[in-house]
Coordinates of C-alpha atoms in Angstrom, one line a residue:
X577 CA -106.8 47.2 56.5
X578 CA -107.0 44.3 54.1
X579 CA -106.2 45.2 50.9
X580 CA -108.9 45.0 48.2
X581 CA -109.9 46.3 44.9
X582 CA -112.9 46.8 42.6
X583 CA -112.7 46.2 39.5
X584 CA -114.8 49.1 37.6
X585 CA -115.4 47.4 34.1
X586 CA -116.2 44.4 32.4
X587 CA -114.8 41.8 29.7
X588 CA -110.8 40.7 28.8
X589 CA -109.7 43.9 30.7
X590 CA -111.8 42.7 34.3
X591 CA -110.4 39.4 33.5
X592 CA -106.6 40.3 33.4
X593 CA -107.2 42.9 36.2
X594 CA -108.5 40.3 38.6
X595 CA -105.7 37.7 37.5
X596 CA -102.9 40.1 38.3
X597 CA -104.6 41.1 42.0
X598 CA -104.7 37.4 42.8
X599 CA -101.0 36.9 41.9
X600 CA -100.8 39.6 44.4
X601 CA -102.5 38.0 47.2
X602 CA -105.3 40.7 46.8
X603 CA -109.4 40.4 46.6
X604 CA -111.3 41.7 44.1
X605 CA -114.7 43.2 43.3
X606 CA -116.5 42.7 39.8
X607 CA -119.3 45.1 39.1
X608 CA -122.1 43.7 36.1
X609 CA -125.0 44.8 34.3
X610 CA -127.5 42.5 34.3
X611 CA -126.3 42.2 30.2
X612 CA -123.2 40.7 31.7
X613 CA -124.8 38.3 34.6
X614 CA -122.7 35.2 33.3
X615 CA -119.3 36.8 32.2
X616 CA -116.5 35.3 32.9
X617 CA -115.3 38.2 35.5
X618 CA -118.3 37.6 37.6
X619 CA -117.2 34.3 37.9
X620 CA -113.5 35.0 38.7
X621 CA -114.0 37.7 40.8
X622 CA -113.5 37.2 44.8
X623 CA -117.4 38.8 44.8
X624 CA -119.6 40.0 42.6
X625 CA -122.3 43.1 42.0
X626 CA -125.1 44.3 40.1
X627 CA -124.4 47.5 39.2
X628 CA -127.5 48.4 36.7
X629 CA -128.9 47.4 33.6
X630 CA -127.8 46.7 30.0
X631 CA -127.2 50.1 28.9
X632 CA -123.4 51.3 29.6
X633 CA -125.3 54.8 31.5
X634 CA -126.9 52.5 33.3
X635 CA -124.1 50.3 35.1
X636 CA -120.5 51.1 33.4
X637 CA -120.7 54.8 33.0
X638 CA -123.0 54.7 36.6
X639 CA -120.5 56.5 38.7
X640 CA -122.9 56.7 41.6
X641 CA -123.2 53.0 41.6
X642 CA -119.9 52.2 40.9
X643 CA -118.4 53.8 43.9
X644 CA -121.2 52.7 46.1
X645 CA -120.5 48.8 45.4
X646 CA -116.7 49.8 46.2
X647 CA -117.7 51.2 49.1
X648 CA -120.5 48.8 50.1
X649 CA -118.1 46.3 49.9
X650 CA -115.3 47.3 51.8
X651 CA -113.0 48.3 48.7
X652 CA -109.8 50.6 49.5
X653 CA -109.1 50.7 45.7
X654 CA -110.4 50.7 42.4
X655 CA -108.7 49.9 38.9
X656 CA -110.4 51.5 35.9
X657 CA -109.6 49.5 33.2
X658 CA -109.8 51.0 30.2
X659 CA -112.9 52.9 28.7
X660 CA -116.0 53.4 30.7
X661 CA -114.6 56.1 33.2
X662 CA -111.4 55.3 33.9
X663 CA -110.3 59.0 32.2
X664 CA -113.0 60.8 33.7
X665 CA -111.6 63.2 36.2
X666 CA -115.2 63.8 38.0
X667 CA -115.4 60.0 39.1
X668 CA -111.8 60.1 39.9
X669 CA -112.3 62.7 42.3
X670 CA -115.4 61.1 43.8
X671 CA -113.3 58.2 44.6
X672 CA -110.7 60.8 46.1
X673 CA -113.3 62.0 48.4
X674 CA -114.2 58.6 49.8
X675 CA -110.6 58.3 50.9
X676 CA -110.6 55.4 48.2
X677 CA -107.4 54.6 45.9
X678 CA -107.9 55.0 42.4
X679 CA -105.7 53.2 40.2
X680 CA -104.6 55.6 37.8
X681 CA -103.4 59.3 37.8
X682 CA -105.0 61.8 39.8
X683 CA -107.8 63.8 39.0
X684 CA -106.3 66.8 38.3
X685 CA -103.6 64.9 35.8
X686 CA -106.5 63.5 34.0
X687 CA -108.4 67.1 33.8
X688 CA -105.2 68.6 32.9
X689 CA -103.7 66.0 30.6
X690 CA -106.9 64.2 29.4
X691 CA -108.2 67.3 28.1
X692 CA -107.2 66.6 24.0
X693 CA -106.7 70.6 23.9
X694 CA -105.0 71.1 27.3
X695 CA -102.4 68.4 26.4
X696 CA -101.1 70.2 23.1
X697 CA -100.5 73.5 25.1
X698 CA -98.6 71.7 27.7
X699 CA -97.0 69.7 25.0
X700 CA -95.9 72.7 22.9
X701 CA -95.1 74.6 26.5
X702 CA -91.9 71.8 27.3
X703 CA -91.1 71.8 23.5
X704 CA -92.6 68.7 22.3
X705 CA -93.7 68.6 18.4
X706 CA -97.4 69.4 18.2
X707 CA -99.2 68.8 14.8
X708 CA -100.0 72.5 13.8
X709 CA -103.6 73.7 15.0
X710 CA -106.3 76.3 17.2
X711 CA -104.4 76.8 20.6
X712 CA -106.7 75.1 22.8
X713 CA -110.9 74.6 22.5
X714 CA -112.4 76.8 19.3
X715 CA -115.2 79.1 20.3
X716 CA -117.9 78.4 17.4
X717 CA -118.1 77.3 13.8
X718 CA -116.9 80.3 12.4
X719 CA -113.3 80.6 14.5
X720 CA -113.1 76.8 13.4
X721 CA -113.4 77.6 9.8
X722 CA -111.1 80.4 10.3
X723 CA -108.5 78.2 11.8
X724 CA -109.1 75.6 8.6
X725 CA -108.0 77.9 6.4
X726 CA -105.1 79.6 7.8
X727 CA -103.5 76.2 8.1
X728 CA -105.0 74.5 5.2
X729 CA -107.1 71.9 4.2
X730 CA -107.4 68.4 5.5
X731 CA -107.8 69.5 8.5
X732 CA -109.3 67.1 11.4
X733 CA -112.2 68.6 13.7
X734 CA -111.5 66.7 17.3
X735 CA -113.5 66.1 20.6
X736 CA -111.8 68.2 23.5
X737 CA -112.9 64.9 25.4
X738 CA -112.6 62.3 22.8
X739 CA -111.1 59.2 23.0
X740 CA -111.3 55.6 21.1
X741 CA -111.6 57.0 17.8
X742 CA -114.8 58.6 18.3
X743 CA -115.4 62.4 18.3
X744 CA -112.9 62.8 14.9
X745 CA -114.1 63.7 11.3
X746 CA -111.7 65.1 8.6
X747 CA -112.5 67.8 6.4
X748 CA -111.3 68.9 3.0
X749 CA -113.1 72.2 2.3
X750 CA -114.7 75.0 3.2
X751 CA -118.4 73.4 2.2
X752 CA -117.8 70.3 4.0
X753 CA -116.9 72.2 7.7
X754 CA -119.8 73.6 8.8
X755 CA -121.9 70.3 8.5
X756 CA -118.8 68.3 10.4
X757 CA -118.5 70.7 12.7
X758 CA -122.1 70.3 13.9
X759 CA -121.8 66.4 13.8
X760 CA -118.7 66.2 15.5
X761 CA -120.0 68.6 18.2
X762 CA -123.0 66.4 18.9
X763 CA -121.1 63.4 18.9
X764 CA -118.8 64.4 21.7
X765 CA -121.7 65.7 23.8
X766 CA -123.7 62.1 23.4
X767 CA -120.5 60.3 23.4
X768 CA -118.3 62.1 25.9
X769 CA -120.8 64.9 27.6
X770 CA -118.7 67.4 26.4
X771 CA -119.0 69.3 22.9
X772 CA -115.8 71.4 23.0
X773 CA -113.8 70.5 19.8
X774 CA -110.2 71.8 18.6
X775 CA -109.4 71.8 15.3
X776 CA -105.7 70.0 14.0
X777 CA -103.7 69.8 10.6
X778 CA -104.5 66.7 9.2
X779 CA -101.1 64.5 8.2
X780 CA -101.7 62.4 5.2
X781 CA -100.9 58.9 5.4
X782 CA -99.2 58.6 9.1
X783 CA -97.8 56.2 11.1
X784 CA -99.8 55.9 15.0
X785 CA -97.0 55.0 17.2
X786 CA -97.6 55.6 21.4
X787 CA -95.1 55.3 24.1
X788 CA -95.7 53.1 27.2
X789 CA -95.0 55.4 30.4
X790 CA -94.6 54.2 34.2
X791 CA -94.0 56.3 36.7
X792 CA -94.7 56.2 40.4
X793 CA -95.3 58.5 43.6
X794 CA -91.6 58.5 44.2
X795 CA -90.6 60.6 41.2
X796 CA -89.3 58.2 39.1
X797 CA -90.5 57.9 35.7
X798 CA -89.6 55.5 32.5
X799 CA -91.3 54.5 28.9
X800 CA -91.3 50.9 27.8
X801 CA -90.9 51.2 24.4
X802 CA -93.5 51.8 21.7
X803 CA -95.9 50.6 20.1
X804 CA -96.9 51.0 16.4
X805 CA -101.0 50.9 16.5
X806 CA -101.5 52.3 12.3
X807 CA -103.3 49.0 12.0
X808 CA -106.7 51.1 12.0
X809 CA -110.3 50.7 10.5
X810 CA -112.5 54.5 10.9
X811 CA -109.7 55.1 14.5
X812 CA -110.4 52.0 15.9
X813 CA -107.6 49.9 16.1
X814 CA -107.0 46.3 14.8
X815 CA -103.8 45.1 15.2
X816 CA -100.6 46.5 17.1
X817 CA -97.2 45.4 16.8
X818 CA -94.4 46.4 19.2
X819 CA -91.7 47.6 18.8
X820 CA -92.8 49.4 15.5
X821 CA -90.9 48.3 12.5
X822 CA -90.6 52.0 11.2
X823 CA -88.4 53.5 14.1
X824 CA -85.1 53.2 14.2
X825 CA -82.8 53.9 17.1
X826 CA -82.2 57.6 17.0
X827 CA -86.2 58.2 17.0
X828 CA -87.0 55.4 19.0
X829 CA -84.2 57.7 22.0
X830 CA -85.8 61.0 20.9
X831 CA -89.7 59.9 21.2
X832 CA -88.6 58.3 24.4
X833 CA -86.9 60.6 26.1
X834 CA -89.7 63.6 24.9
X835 CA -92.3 61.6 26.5
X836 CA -90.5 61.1 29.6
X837 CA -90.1 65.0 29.7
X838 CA -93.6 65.4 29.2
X839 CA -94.8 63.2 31.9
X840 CA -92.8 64.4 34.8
X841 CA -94.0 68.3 33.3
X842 CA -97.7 67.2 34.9
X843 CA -96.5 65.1 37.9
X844 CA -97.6 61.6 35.6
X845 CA -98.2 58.9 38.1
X846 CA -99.6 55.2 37.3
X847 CA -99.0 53.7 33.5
X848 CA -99.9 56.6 30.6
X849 CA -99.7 56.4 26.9
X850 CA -98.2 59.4 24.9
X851 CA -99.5 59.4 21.5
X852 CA -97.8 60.3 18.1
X853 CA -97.9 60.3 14.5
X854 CA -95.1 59.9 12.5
X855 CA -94.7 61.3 8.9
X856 CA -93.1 60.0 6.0
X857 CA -90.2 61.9 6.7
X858 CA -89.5 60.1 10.1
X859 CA -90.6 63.7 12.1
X860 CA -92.8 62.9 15.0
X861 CA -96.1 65.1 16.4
X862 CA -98.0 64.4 20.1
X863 CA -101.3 64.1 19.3
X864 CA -103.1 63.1 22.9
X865 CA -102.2 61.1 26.4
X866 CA -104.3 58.0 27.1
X867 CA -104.1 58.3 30.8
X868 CA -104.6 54.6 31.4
X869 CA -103.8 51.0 30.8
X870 CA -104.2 50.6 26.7
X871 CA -106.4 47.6 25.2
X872 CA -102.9 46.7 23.2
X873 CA -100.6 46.4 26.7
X874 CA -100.0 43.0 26.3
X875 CA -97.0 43.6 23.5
X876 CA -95.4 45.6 25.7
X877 CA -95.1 43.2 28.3
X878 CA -94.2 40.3 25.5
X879 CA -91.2 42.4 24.6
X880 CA -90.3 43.9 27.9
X881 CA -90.9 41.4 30.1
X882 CA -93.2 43.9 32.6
X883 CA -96.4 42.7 33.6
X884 CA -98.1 46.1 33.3
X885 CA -101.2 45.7 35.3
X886 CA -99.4 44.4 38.5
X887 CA -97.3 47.3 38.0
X888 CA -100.0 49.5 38.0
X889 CA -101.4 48.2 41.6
X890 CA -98.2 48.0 43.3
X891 CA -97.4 51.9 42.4
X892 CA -101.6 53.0 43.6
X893 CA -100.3 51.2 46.8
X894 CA -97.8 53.8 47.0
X895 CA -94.6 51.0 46.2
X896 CA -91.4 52.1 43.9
X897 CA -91.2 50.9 40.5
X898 CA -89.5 47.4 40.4
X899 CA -87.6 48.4 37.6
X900 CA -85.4 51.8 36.3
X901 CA -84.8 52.7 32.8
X902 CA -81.4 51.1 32.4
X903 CA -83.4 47.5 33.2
X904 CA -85.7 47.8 30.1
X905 CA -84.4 46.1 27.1
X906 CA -86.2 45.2 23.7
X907 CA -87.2 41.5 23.6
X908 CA -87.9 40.0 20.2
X909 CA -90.9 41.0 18.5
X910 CA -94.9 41.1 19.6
X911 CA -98.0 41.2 17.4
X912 CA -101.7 41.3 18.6
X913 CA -105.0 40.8 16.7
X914 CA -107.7 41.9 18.2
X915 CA -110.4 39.4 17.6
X916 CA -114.0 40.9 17.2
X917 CA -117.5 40.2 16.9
X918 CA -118.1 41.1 13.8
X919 CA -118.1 40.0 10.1
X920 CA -115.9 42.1 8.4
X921 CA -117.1 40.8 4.9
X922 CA -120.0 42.2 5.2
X923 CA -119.6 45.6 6.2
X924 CA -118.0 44.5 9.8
X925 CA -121.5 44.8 11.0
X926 CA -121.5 43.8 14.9
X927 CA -122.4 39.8 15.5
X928 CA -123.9 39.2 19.4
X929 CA -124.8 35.8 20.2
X930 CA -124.0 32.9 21.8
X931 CA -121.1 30.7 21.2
X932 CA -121.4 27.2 20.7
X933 CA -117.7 26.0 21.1
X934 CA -114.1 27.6 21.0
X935 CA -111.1 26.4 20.5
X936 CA -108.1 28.7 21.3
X937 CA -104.7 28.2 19.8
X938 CA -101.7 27.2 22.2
X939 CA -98.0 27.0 21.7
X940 CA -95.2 28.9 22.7
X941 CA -95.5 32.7 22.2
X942 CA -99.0 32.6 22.5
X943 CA -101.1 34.6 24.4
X944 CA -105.0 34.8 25.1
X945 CA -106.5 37.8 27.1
X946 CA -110.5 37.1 26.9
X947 CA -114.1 36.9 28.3
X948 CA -115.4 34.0 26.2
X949 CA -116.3 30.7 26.7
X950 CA -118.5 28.3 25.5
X951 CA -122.0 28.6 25.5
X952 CA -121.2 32.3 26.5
X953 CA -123.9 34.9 25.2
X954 CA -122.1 38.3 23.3
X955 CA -124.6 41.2 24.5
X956 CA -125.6 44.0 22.4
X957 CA -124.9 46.8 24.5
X958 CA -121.2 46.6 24.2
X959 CA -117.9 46.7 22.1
X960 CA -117.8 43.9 19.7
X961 CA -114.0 42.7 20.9
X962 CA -114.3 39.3 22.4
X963 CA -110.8 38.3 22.7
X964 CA -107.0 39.7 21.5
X965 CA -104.8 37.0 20.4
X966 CA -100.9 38.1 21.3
X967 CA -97.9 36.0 19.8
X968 CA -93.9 37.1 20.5
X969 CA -91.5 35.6 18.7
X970 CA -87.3 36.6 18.5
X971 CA -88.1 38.3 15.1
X972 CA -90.7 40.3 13.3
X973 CA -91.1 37.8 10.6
X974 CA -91.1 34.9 13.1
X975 CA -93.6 36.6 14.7
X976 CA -96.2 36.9 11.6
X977 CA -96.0 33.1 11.1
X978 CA -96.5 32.5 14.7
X979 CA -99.7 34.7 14.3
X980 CA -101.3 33.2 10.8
X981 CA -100.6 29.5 12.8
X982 CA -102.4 31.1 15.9
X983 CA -105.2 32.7 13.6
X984 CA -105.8 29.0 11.6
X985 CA -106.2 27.1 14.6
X986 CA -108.7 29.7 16.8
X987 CA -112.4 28.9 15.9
X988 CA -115.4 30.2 17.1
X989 CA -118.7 28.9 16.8
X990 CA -122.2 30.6 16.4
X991 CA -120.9 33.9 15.2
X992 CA -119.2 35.4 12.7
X993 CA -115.5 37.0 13.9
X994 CA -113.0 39.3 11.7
X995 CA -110.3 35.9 12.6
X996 CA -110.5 35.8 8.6
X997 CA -109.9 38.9 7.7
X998 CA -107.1 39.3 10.2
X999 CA -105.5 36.0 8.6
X1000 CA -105.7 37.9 5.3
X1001 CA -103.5 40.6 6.4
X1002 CA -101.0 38.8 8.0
X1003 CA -100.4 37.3 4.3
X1004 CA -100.1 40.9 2.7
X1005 CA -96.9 42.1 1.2
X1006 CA -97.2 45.7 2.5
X1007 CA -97.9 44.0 6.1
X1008 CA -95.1 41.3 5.9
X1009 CA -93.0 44.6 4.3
X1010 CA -93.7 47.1 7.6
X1011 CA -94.7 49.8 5.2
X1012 CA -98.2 50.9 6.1
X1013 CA -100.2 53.7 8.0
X1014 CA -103.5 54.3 9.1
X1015 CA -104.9 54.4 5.8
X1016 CA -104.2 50.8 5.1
X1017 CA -107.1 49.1 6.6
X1018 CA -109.6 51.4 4.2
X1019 CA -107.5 50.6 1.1
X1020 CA -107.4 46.8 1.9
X1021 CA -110.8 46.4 2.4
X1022 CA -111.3 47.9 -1.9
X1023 CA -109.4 44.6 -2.4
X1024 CA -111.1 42.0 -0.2
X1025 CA -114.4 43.9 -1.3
X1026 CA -113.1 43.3 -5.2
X1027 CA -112.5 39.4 -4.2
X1028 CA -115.5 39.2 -2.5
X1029 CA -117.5 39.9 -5.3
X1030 CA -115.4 37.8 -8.2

């Protein structure tokens, strides 16, 4: 049987999936709402179907009609991308039962793993640091407000099922839990179908760093590196840099090799991102395993040399990883922005529309993954993020003036982006420095507010 795969999601990510199947010699499958009739997948894509309307429950999140366009036309595989449902164990083990490769984990991994509160126990189990919290999903309110006090306030109330910063509220007191409970209860049900929260010790002013794992059917598993993601506005990321500037060689082995241990402990197969913070003090804590590709992959590859995504197919079809551990060696330095529609001087409210004209930047070290084009129409429906802009350079300093070059000359017309705002960072002194967490974004935005306003 020909090899061919269906492509279940849309945008940059559909975009570099189809790009890497073609350098394979494989077909591919886009799936669209009729939101997304004109994107630039559909276009790429080998074929091309309607999957449902503009609503993500209605097309995206459609597991129904996702795996009956895979199987209507003639797909052996499917590659998840990232959000939507590729960490949804129930549509992963749909596609098992139609005898259909899914590129990724398996289903039990991800029901295992994917599971926020799951993933500590396991975690804790082979001896990996956990961030001090509930052992698993609290029953109600009152065993969370228990919990919160017998650790001690912030705490962080967290969606079982959670996932791309939603699902997460921190608390400082006793009067402030109950009402966060409730909201971040309802949140995970609408967002994630799933209210079970756990509750976690919040860590003041941390660092976000996550380790790249691949690992295929033959038992052989590696990490790429990290990645240092504290670049972060309300969880959602903004920029990541790899490798992170605030690691140094003896961490770098131990957060490494602990997240090695950790995925061969649930049979990891596929790429997987282990997730950490990192206190002042240089001690590290798994929070969660993303178990898929990550929107910030492409600053692995810049400094590894990998391409991830081809990886990822070539292990689903059951080959052994081109690469051991011993191969992987630290290239220069890799920064991406991702590039949004939205104006962040005004509250980074979202900006649909159509673009007029674009004009990307070029040069060495640069990299575009997008979507866009001119005369392209930015729906409603879905994330804002229209494009990440990727630059690697031999050092981390070369590699900031490579991006503010990048950001100067990349121009879109009709809407408002965050390319300004992005471009003011990379000319901060804390940035340029390396020393900031994931409260940096918040306390930059006082200042930029403060200008604003002058």
């Amino acid at each position: 049987m020909k090899n061919k795969i269906l492509i279940a999601n849309r945008g940059e990510i559909a975009v570099r999936v189809i790009r890497a199947a073609k350098e394979l010699g494989i077909e591919t499958v886009a799936v669209y709402s009729t939101a997304d009739e004109t994107s630039l997948h559909v276009k790429l894509a080998d074929e091309a179907i309607c999957i449902g309307g503009n609503q993500s429950k209605q097309s995206y999140l459609n597991m129904n009609s996702v795996l009956s366009a895979a199987i209507s036309t003639g797909c052996n595989a499917i590659h998840p991308g990232y959000g939507f449902l590729s960490e949804n164990s129930e549509f992963v083990e749909m596609v098992e039962r139609c005898n259909i490769i899914f590129i990724g984990p398996k289903s039990k991994t991800i029901g295992l793993i994917g599971d926020k509160a799951s993933a500590r126990k396991i975690a804790k189990e082979n001896g990996v640091p956990i961030v001090e919290g509930s052992d698993g999903v609290v029953e109600d309110v009152h065993e969370g407000l228990k919990i919160a006090k017998k650790i001690g306030y912030p705490v962080m109330i967290k969606a079982s099922s959670g996932g791309g910063g939603r699902g997460i509220s921190i608390v400082r007191s006793d009067e402030e839990f109950m009402g966060a409970f409730e909201r971040t209860s309802m949140e995970a049900e609408t967002s994630f179908g799933d209210k079970a929260l756990y509750i976690e010790k919040f860590i003041e002013s941390p660092r976000h760093i996550e380790v790249q794992i691949m690992a295929d059917t033959k038992g052989n598993v590696v990490h790429l590196f990290e990645r240092d993601c504290s670049m972060q506005r309300r969880n959602q990321k903004m920029i990541e840099e790899a490798p992170s500037p605030v690691l140094n060689d003896i961490l770098r082995r131990k957060i490494g090799a602990a997240s090695i241990k950790l995925a061969k402990a649930i049979d990891y197969v596929n790429a997987g991102t282990m997730e950490y913070i990192v206190d002042s003090k240089g001690n590290f804590y798994f929070i969660e395993m993303n178990t898929r590709i990550q929107v910030e992959h492409p600053v692995t590859e810049a400094i590894t040399g990998i391409d991830l995504v081809k990886e990822q197919i070539k292990v689903a079809y059951g080959k052994e990883l081109s690469f051991k551990q011993r191969d992987i060696k630290i290239n220069g330095h890799a920064i991406e922005c991702r590039i949004n529609a939205e104006n962040a001087m005004k509250g980074f409210i979202p900006t649909p529309g159509k673009i007029n004209n674009i004009l990307f930047p070029g040069g060495l070290g640069i990299r575009i993954d997008t979507h866009i084009y001119p005369g392209y129409e930015v729906p409603p429906f879905y994330d804002s993020m229209i494009a990440k802009l990727i630059v690697h350079a031999p050092t981390r300093r070369e590699a900031i003036k490579k991006m503010r070059v990048a950001l100067e000359q990349f121009v879109v017309e009709g809407i408002a982006t965050n390319i300004e705002y992005q471009y003011l960072i990379m000319h901060n002194p804390d940035f340029i420095k390396g020393q900031y967490d994931t409260g940096f974004i918040a306390r930059f935005n006082v200042l930029v507010e403060a200008e604003n306003r002058e």
